[in-house]
Amino acid sequence: MKVRAGVWGVGAWGEKHARVYHDLYGRGVDVELVGVFDERADRAAAVALAHGVRAFETPDALLAGCDAISVAVPTIAHRAATERALSAGCHVLVEKPMAVTVVEADSMIATAERAGRLLQVGQVERFNPALLAARPHVREAKFIEGHRLALFQPRSLDIDVVSDLMIHDIDAVLQFVGSAPEHVSAVGVAVLSPNEDIANARLEWANGCVANLTASRVSQERLRRIRFFTSETYVSVDLFEKTGELVRVDLETVRRLIGMARAAGIGGSGDASGVPAGPIASLPGITRSSLDVAPGEPLRLELEAFVRSIRGGGEGAASAWAGREALRVAEAVRDSMKRRAVQWSTT
């Protein structure tokens, strides 16, 4: 039996959910797009017409006909819509950020547990093929650097850039490191909206790992890049282009060459050790290659995983607890930004 899916909220991103559900059905995946609901009836009608489904007049009417719901309403309404859908017996994929606060997220999780339904979070970057290709090569990261820059768009202005953009990279580093940071510090600046539009955060773990994350939604260019440094590898991922580069280090060879340089007294411009100067990837013992990135649209991969998990075939999208943890760290970043702003105002 096919999973009957609906989309609650069909703005720019919710419409993509509707499109992907419709396409998955056409590709033989066990899911059928039943219909959509949006507070703007004309918008719901247009999206429904484009995909040959029904535009429901009320959310309850949509929920009554569905097994699963994508919640893509504004963040401030996530909790109410998600809990309403769960209580109606639907499995839910709620878009990121999961909620406005951790307290709201806890309430949503409790509602899912009472209803006996799945609650997952749309941390879609987890399904970026380039990030998936990088995962096997990143073990015990020592330093992580992320840049997520976007052009200004008059949407999502009800939340700051941390919840709007940086939360993708927060979720990624939590997934790769495997634990929460012990210390968070951050700065942020509001430029074109009432909330912070540019932010930089430093996350520090007990094992010495550090992540430096920068996000901006008022940039002159689009950039989504994350770099991982371990003792043996350097992995650079371009999330926008869906490409990646792997630099692998043969520690034994490199340490031997460094030892030779030291023994020869190389400390300036000398070259008696035979170690060539230049880009690190050109040194002996260091190999450089492109990541083998499989094709695929992240949202399609995410919704496929969501549907499979409903049918008992996998872990699905990001769990509610993972979404909560990303939100908790985002809150810590936001709190640090506010404290820093207060410090600046009193100096």
Short mmCIF file of C-alpha atoms in Angstrom, two decimals:
data_model
loop_
_atom_site.label_atom_id
_atom_site.label_comp_id
_atom_site.label_asym_id
_atom_site.label_seq_id
_atom_site.Cartn_x
_atom_site.Cartn_y
_atom_site.Cartn_z
CA MET A 1 0.00 0.00 0.00
CA LYS A 2 1.31 3.42 -0.96
CA VAL A 3 2.03 6.08 1.63
CA ARG A 4 -0.45 8.91 1.15
CA ALA A 5 1.49 12.16 1.52
CA GLY A 6 0.48 15.79 1.77
CA VAL A 7 2.23 19.13 2.11
CA TRP A 8 1.12 21.74 4.63
CA GLY A 9 2.51 25.06 3.47
CA VAL A 10 3.46 25.44 -0.20
CA GLY A 11 5.67 28.48 -0.31
CA ALA A 12 8.95 28.36 -2.22
CA TRP A 13 10.23 25.32 -0.31
CA GLY A 14 6.95 23.54 0.36
CA GLU A 15 6.22 23.57 -3.36
CA LYS A 16 9.44 21.62 -3.87
CA HIS A 17 8.15 18.96 -1.46
CA ALA A 18 4.98 18.67 -3.52
CA ARG A 19 6.97 18.37 -6.73
CA VAL A 20 9.28 15.70 -5.34
CA TYR A 21 6.45 13.60 -3.86
CA HIS A 22 4.71 13.78 -7.23
CA ASP A 23 7.89 12.80 -9.08
CA LEU A 24 8.60 9.92 -6.69
CA TYR A 25 5.17 8.47 -7.41
CA GLY A 26 5.94 8.67 -11.13
CA ARG A 27 9.20 6.80 -10.54
CA GLY A 28 7.52 3.90 -8.80
CA VAL A 29 8.24 4.85 -5.19
CA ASP A 30 5.49 3.75 -2.80
CA VAL A 31 4.19 7.25 -2.10
CA GLU A 32 1.32 9.25 -3.58
CA LEU A 33 0.84 13.00 -3.27
CA VAL A 34 -2.75 13.42 -2.09
CA GLY A 35 -2.83 17.18 -1.96
CA VAL A 36 -1.70 20.41 -0.34
CA PHE A 37 -2.92 23.09 2.03
CA ASP A 38 -1.82 26.69 2.41
CA GLU A 39 -3.32 29.69 4.18
CA ARG A 40 -3.19 31.41 0.79
CA ALA A 41 -5.88 29.58 -1.13
CA ASP A 42 -4.69 30.89 -4.49
CA ARG A 43 -1.16 29.59 -3.87
CA ALA A 44 -2.46 26.16 -2.81
CA ALA A 45 -4.67 26.02 -5.91
CA ALA A 46 -1.78 26.87 -8.23
CA VAL A 47 0.54 24.23 -6.75
CA ALA A 48 -2.22 21.61 -6.71
CA LEU A 49 -3.06 22.31 -10.35
CA ALA A 50 0.60 22.01 -11.35
CA HIS A 51 0.77 18.50 -9.89
CA GLY A 52 -2.74 17.28 -10.59
CA VAL A 53 -3.82 16.98 -6.95
CA ARG A 54 -6.34 18.56 -4.63
CA ALA A 55 -5.99 21.86 -2.80
CA PHE A 56 -7.68 21.25 0.54
CA GLU A 57 -9.69 24.02 2.16
CA THR A 58 -8.59 23.19 5.72
CA PRO A 59 -5.58 21.48 7.28
CA ASP A 60 -7.84 18.95 9.01
CA ALA A 61 -9.30 17.89 5.67
CA LEU A 62 -5.77 17.33 4.32
CA LEU A 63 -4.65 15.41 7.40
CA ALA A 64 -7.70 13.12 7.25
CA GLY A 65 -6.61 11.88 3.85
CA CYS A 66 -2.90 11.39 4.54
CA ASP A 67 -0.51 8.99 6.22
CA ALA A 68 2.41 11.44 6.13
CA ILE A 69 2.76 15.22 6.06
CA SER A 70 5.57 17.59 5.17
CA VAL A 71 5.21 20.69 7.34
CA ALA A 72 6.70 23.68 5.53
CA VAL A 73 4.89 26.59 7.17
CA PRO A 74 6.82 29.52 8.69
CA THR A 75 9.00 28.44 11.63
CA ILE A 76 6.83 30.20 14.18
CA ALA A 77 3.97 27.85 13.23
CA HIS A 78 5.98 24.60 13.17
CA ARG A 79 4.95 23.42 16.61
CA ALA A 80 1.21 23.94 16.15
CA ALA A 81 1.08 22.38 12.68
CA THR A 82 3.32 19.44 13.60
CA GLU A 83 1.43 18.58 16.78
CA ARG A 84 -1.89 18.87 14.96
CA ALA A 85 -0.68 16.50 12.23
CA LEU A 86 0.78 13.99 14.70
CA SER A 87 -2.41 13.99 16.78
CA ALA A 88 -4.38 13.32 13.59
CA GLY A 89 -2.33 10.13 13.10
CA CYS A 90 0.13 11.36 10.47
CA HIS A 91 3.88 10.82 10.35
CA VAL A 92 5.58 14.20 10.01
CA LEU A 93 8.65 15.64 8.33
CA VAL A 94 8.94 19.20 9.63
CA GLU A 95 11.26 21.61 7.90
CA LYS A 96 14.30 23.07 9.64
CA PRO A 97 14.65 24.67 12.05
CA MET A 98 12.47 22.18 13.89
CA ALA A 99 10.94 24.86 16.10
CA VAL A 100 11.56 28.31 17.51
CA THR A 101 12.86 26.97 20.83
CA VAL A 102 14.04 23.73 22.39
CA VAL A 103 11.01 23.84 24.69
CA GLU A 104 8.76 23.72 21.63
CA ALA A 105 10.85 20.89 20.15
CA ASP A 106 10.45 18.87 23.37
CA SER A 107 6.69 19.32 23.20
CA MET A 108 6.66 18.12 19.58
CA ILE A 109 8.71 15.05 20.46
CA ALA A 110 6.40 14.22 23.35
CA THR A 111 3.38 14.54 21.05
CA ALA A 112 4.98 12.16 18.52
CA GLU A 113 5.67 9.63 21.26
CA ARG A 114 2.08 9.79 22.51
CA ALA A 115 0.72 9.46 18.99
CA GLY A 116 3.07 6.61 18.09
CA ARG A 117 4.09 8.37 14.90
CA LEU A 118 7.42 9.26 13.31
CA LEU A 119 8.68 12.82 13.63
CA GLN A 120 11.66 13.75 11.47
CA VAL A 121 13.32 17.04 10.57
CA GLY A 122 14.18 18.43 7.14
CA GLN A 123 17.92 18.89 7.59
CA VAL A 124 18.19 18.34 3.85
CA GLU A 125 21.94 19.02 3.61
CA ARG A 126 22.51 15.62 5.22
CA PHE A 127 21.47 14.19 1.88
CA ASN A 128 23.74 16.34 -0.26
CA PRO A 129 25.60 13.77 -2.40
CA ALA A 130 28.92 15.57 -1.86
CA LEU A 131 28.56 15.43 1.92
CA LEU A 132 27.55 11.77 1.70
CA ALA A 133 30.70 11.09 -0.34
CA ALA A 134 32.85 12.85 2.27
CA ARG A 135 31.61 10.91 5.29
CA PRO A 136 33.80 7.79 4.89
CA HIS A 137 36.93 9.96 4.73
CA VAL A 138 36.33 12.04 7.87
CA ARG A 139 37.27 10.30 11.09
CA GLU A 140 38.08 12.19 14.27
CA ALA A 141 38.06 15.65 12.75
CA LYS A 142 40.41 18.15 14.36
CA PHE A 143 39.18 21.30 12.66
CA ILE A 144 36.05 22.03 10.63
CA GLU A 145 35.42 25.20 8.67
CA GLY A 146 32.07 26.06 7.11
CA HIS A 147 30.95 28.99 4.96
CA ARG A 148 27.33 29.42 3.90
CA LEU A 149 26.69 32.66 2.05
CA ALA A 150 23.45 33.58 0.33
CA LEU A 151 21.97 36.51 -1.55
CA PHE A 152 19.34 38.50 0.33
CA GLN A 153 15.79 37.25 -0.12
CA PRO A 154 12.71 38.70 1.64
CA ARG A 155 11.79 35.38 3.26
CA SER A 156 12.51 33.67 6.56
CA LEU A 157 13.00 37.09 8.12
CA ASP A 158 11.06 35.90 11.16
CA ILE A 159 14.24 34.04 12.18
CA ASP A 160 17.93 34.98 12.27
CA VAL A 161 20.63 33.68 9.94
CA VAL A 162 21.63 31.01 12.47
CA SER A 163 18.25 29.29 12.26
CA ASP A 164 17.84 30.13 8.58
CA LEU A 165 21.23 29.00 7.21
CA MET A 166 23.87 28.09 9.80
CA ILE A 167 21.74 25.33 11.32
CA HIS A 168 22.52 23.19 8.24
CA ASP A 169 26.23 23.30 9.08
CA ILE A 170 25.59 22.90 12.80
CA ASP A 171 23.71 19.68 12.05
CA ALA A 172 26.49 18.51 9.73
CA VAL A 173 29.29 18.99 12.26
CA LEU A 174 27.24 17.37 15.02
CA GLN A 175 26.70 14.38 12.76
CA PHE A 176 30.37 14.13 11.77
CA VAL A 177 31.82 14.71 15.26
CA GLY A 178 29.20 12.55 16.95
CA SER A 179 28.68 14.66 20.05
CA ALA A 180 27.71 18.14 21.20
CA PRO A 181 30.30 20.89 21.71
CA GLU A 182 31.30 21.86 25.23
CA HIS A 183 31.81 25.53 24.46
CA VAL A 184 30.11 27.90 22.02
CA SER A 185 31.02 31.50 21.22
CA ALA A 186 29.59 33.67 18.48
CA VAL A 187 29.11 37.14 17.04
CA GLY A 188 26.35 38.40 14.78
CA VAL A 189 25.17 41.54 13.03
CA ALA A 190 21.74 42.62 11.79
CA VAL A 191 22.06 44.35 8.41
CA LEU A 192 18.80 44.38 6.46
CA SER A 193 16.39 42.70 8.88
CA PRO A 194 15.55 43.01 12.59
CA ASN A 195 17.47 39.78 13.24
CA GLU A 196 21.12 38.86 12.71
CA ASP A 197 21.89 38.51 8.99
CA ILE A 198 25.58 37.63 9.41
CA ALA A 199 26.98 35.32 12.07
CA ASN A 200 30.20 33.59 12.98
CA ALA A 201 30.33 30.79 15.55
CA ARG A 202 33.15 28.81 17.14
CA LEU A 203 32.24 25.39 18.54
CA GLU A 204 34.74 23.53 20.73
CA TRP A 205 34.68 19.89 21.83
CA ALA A 206 36.32 18.17 24.79
CA ASN A 207 38.48 16.09 22.42
CA GLY A 208 40.05 19.26 20.97
CA CYS A 209 37.99 19.47 17.79
CA VAL A 210 37.05 23.01 16.74
CA ALA A 211 34.47 24.13 14.19
CA ASN A 212 34.39 27.64 12.81
CA LEU A 213 31.11 28.40 11.02
CA THR A 214 30.17 31.54 9.09
CA ALA A 215 26.74 32.30 7.63
CA SER A 216 25.43 35.33 5.76
CA ARG A 217 22.18 36.03 3.94
CA VAL A 218 23.30 39.42 2.67
CA SER A 219 26.25 38.29 0.58
CA GLN A 220 27.13 39.30 -2.98
CA GLU A 221 27.72 35.65 -3.87
CA ARG A 222 26.33 32.21 -3.15
CA LEU A 223 28.67 29.84 -1.37
CA ARG A 224 28.15 26.62 0.56
CA ARG A 225 31.43 25.03 1.49
CA ILE A 226 32.65 22.93 4.38
CA ARG A 227 36.17 21.65 5.04
CA PHE A 228 37.28 18.87 7.37
CA PHE A 229 40.82 18.48 8.68
CA THR A 230 41.93 15.26 10.37
CA SER A 231 45.40 13.96 11.19
CA GLU A 232 45.49 12.05 7.89
CA THR A 233 43.07 13.78 5.51
CA TYR A 234 41.80 17.11 4.31
CA VAL A 235 38.33 16.98 2.77
CA SER A 236 36.82 20.01 1.05
CA VAL A 237 33.17 19.86 -0.01
CA ASP A 238 31.35 22.32 -2.24
CA LEU A 239 27.74 21.75 -1.25
CA PHE A 240 26.41 24.09 -3.91
CA GLU A 241 28.27 22.51 -6.82
CA LYS A 242 28.03 19.01 -5.22
CA THR A 243 31.74 18.32 -5.66
CA GLY A 244 34.54 17.48 -3.28
CA GLU A 245 38.29 17.07 -2.97
CA LEU A 246 40.26 14.64 -0.83
CA VAL A 247 43.87 15.17 0.21
CA ARG A 248 45.34 12.13 1.95
CA VAL A 249 48.54 12.26 4.01
CA ASP A 250 51.01 9.38 4.47
CA LEU A 251 52.14 10.44 7.93
CA GLU A 252 55.16 8.16 7.98
CA THR A 253 56.56 9.62 4.75
CA VAL A 254 55.85 13.23 5.72
CA ARG A 255 57.37 12.83 9.18
CA ARG A 256 60.46 11.21 7.70
CA LEU A 257 60.92 14.14 5.31
CA ILE A 258 60.41 16.66 8.12
CA GLY A 259 63.00 14.77 10.17
CA MET A 260 65.44 14.90 7.26
CA ALA A 261 64.87 18.67 6.94
CA ARG A 262 65.54 19.20 10.62
CA ALA A 263 68.65 17.03 10.55
CA ALA A 264 69.94 19.06 7.61
CA GLY A 265 69.34 22.28 9.55
CA ILE A 266 66.69 23.54 7.15
CA GLY A 267 64.94 26.49 8.68
CA GLY A 268 65.08 29.10 5.95
CA SER A 269 65.32 28.85 2.19
CA GLY A 270 67.65 25.85 2.06
CA ASP A 271 66.70 22.68 0.22
CA ALA A 272 69.31 20.16 1.37
CA SER A 273 66.59 17.78 2.59
CA GLY A 274 65.18 17.32 -0.88
CA VAL A 275 61.75 18.42 0.30
CA PRO A 276 60.21 20.57 -2.45
CA ALA A 277 58.64 23.91 -1.63
CA GLY A 278 55.16 24.69 -2.93
CA PRO A 279 51.52 23.68 -2.42
CA ILE A 280 51.10 21.05 0.27
CA ALA A 281 49.36 18.67 -2.12
CA SER A 282 52.56 18.50 -4.21
CA LEU A 283 54.70 17.21 -1.34
CA PRO A 284 55.87 13.58 -1.26
CA GLY A 285 53.54 11.40 0.78
CA ILE A 286 50.48 13.51 -0.02
CA THR A 287 47.94 12.49 -2.66
CA ARG A 288 45.08 14.55 -4.03
CA SER A 289 41.91 13.29 -5.69
CA SER A 290 38.32 14.22 -6.38
CA LEU A 291 35.55 12.68 -4.31
CA ASP A 292 33.38 10.18 -6.13
CA VAL A 293 30.05 11.99 -5.82
CA ALA A 294 26.92 10.16 -6.92
CA PRO A 295 24.17 12.11 -8.68
CA GLY A 296 21.02 12.97 -6.82
CA GLU A 297 18.79 15.79 -5.57
CA PRO A 298 19.12 16.13 -1.77
CA LEU A 299 15.39 16.72 -1.20
CA ARG A 300 14.46 13.68 -3.28
CA LEU A 301 16.90 11.53 -1.33
CA GLU A 302 15.53 12.90 1.95
CA LEU A 303 11.88 12.29 1.10
CA GLU A 304 12.69 8.81 -0.20
CA ALA A 305 14.35 8.06 3.14
CA PHE A 306 11.34 9.48 5.01
CA VAL A 307 8.95 7.27 3.06
CA ARG A 308 11.15 4.19 3.52
CA SER A 309 11.29 4.75 7.27
CA ILE A 310 7.49 4.92 7.44
CA ARG A 311 7.44 1.53 5.76
CA GLY A 312 10.09 0.20 8.16
CA GLY A 313 12.94 0.29 5.65
CA GLY A 314 15.54 2.58 7.20
CA GLU A 315 16.32 5.37 9.62
CA GLY A 316 14.81 8.07 7.43
CA ALA A 317 15.61 11.77 7.51
CA ALA A 318 17.17 13.50 10.52
CA SER A 319 15.53 12.25 13.70
CA ALA A 320 13.54 14.55 15.94
CA TRP A 321 16.30 14.27 18.53
CA ALA A 322 18.93 15.27 15.98
CA GLY A 323 16.78 18.23 14.99
CA ARG A 324 16.41 19.16 18.65
CA GLU A 325 20.17 18.95 19.23
CA ALA A 326 20.91 21.18 16.23
CA LEU A 327 18.33 23.63 17.55
CA ARG A 328 19.89 23.51 21.05
CA VAL A 329 23.32 24.38 19.67
CA ALA A 330 21.76 27.09 17.49
CA GLU A 331 20.19 28.54 20.64
CA ALA A 332 23.61 28.53 22.32
CA VAL A 333 25.04 30.38 19.30
CA ARG A 334 22.21 32.90 19.45
CA ASP A 335 22.65 33.42 23.20
CA SER A 336 26.36 34.03 22.70
CA MET A 337 25.62 36.59 19.97
CA LYS A 338 23.23 38.43 22.26
CA ARG A 339 25.77 38.50 25.11
CA ARG A 340 28.43 39.87 22.79
CA ALA A 341 26.03 42.54 21.51
CA VAL A 342 25.34 43.64 25.09
CA GLN A 343 29.10 43.85 25.74
CA TRP A 344 29.55 46.03 22.66
CA SER A 345 26.72 48.34 23.69
CA THR A 346 28.27 49.00 27.10
CA THR A 347 31.80 49.74 25.89
#
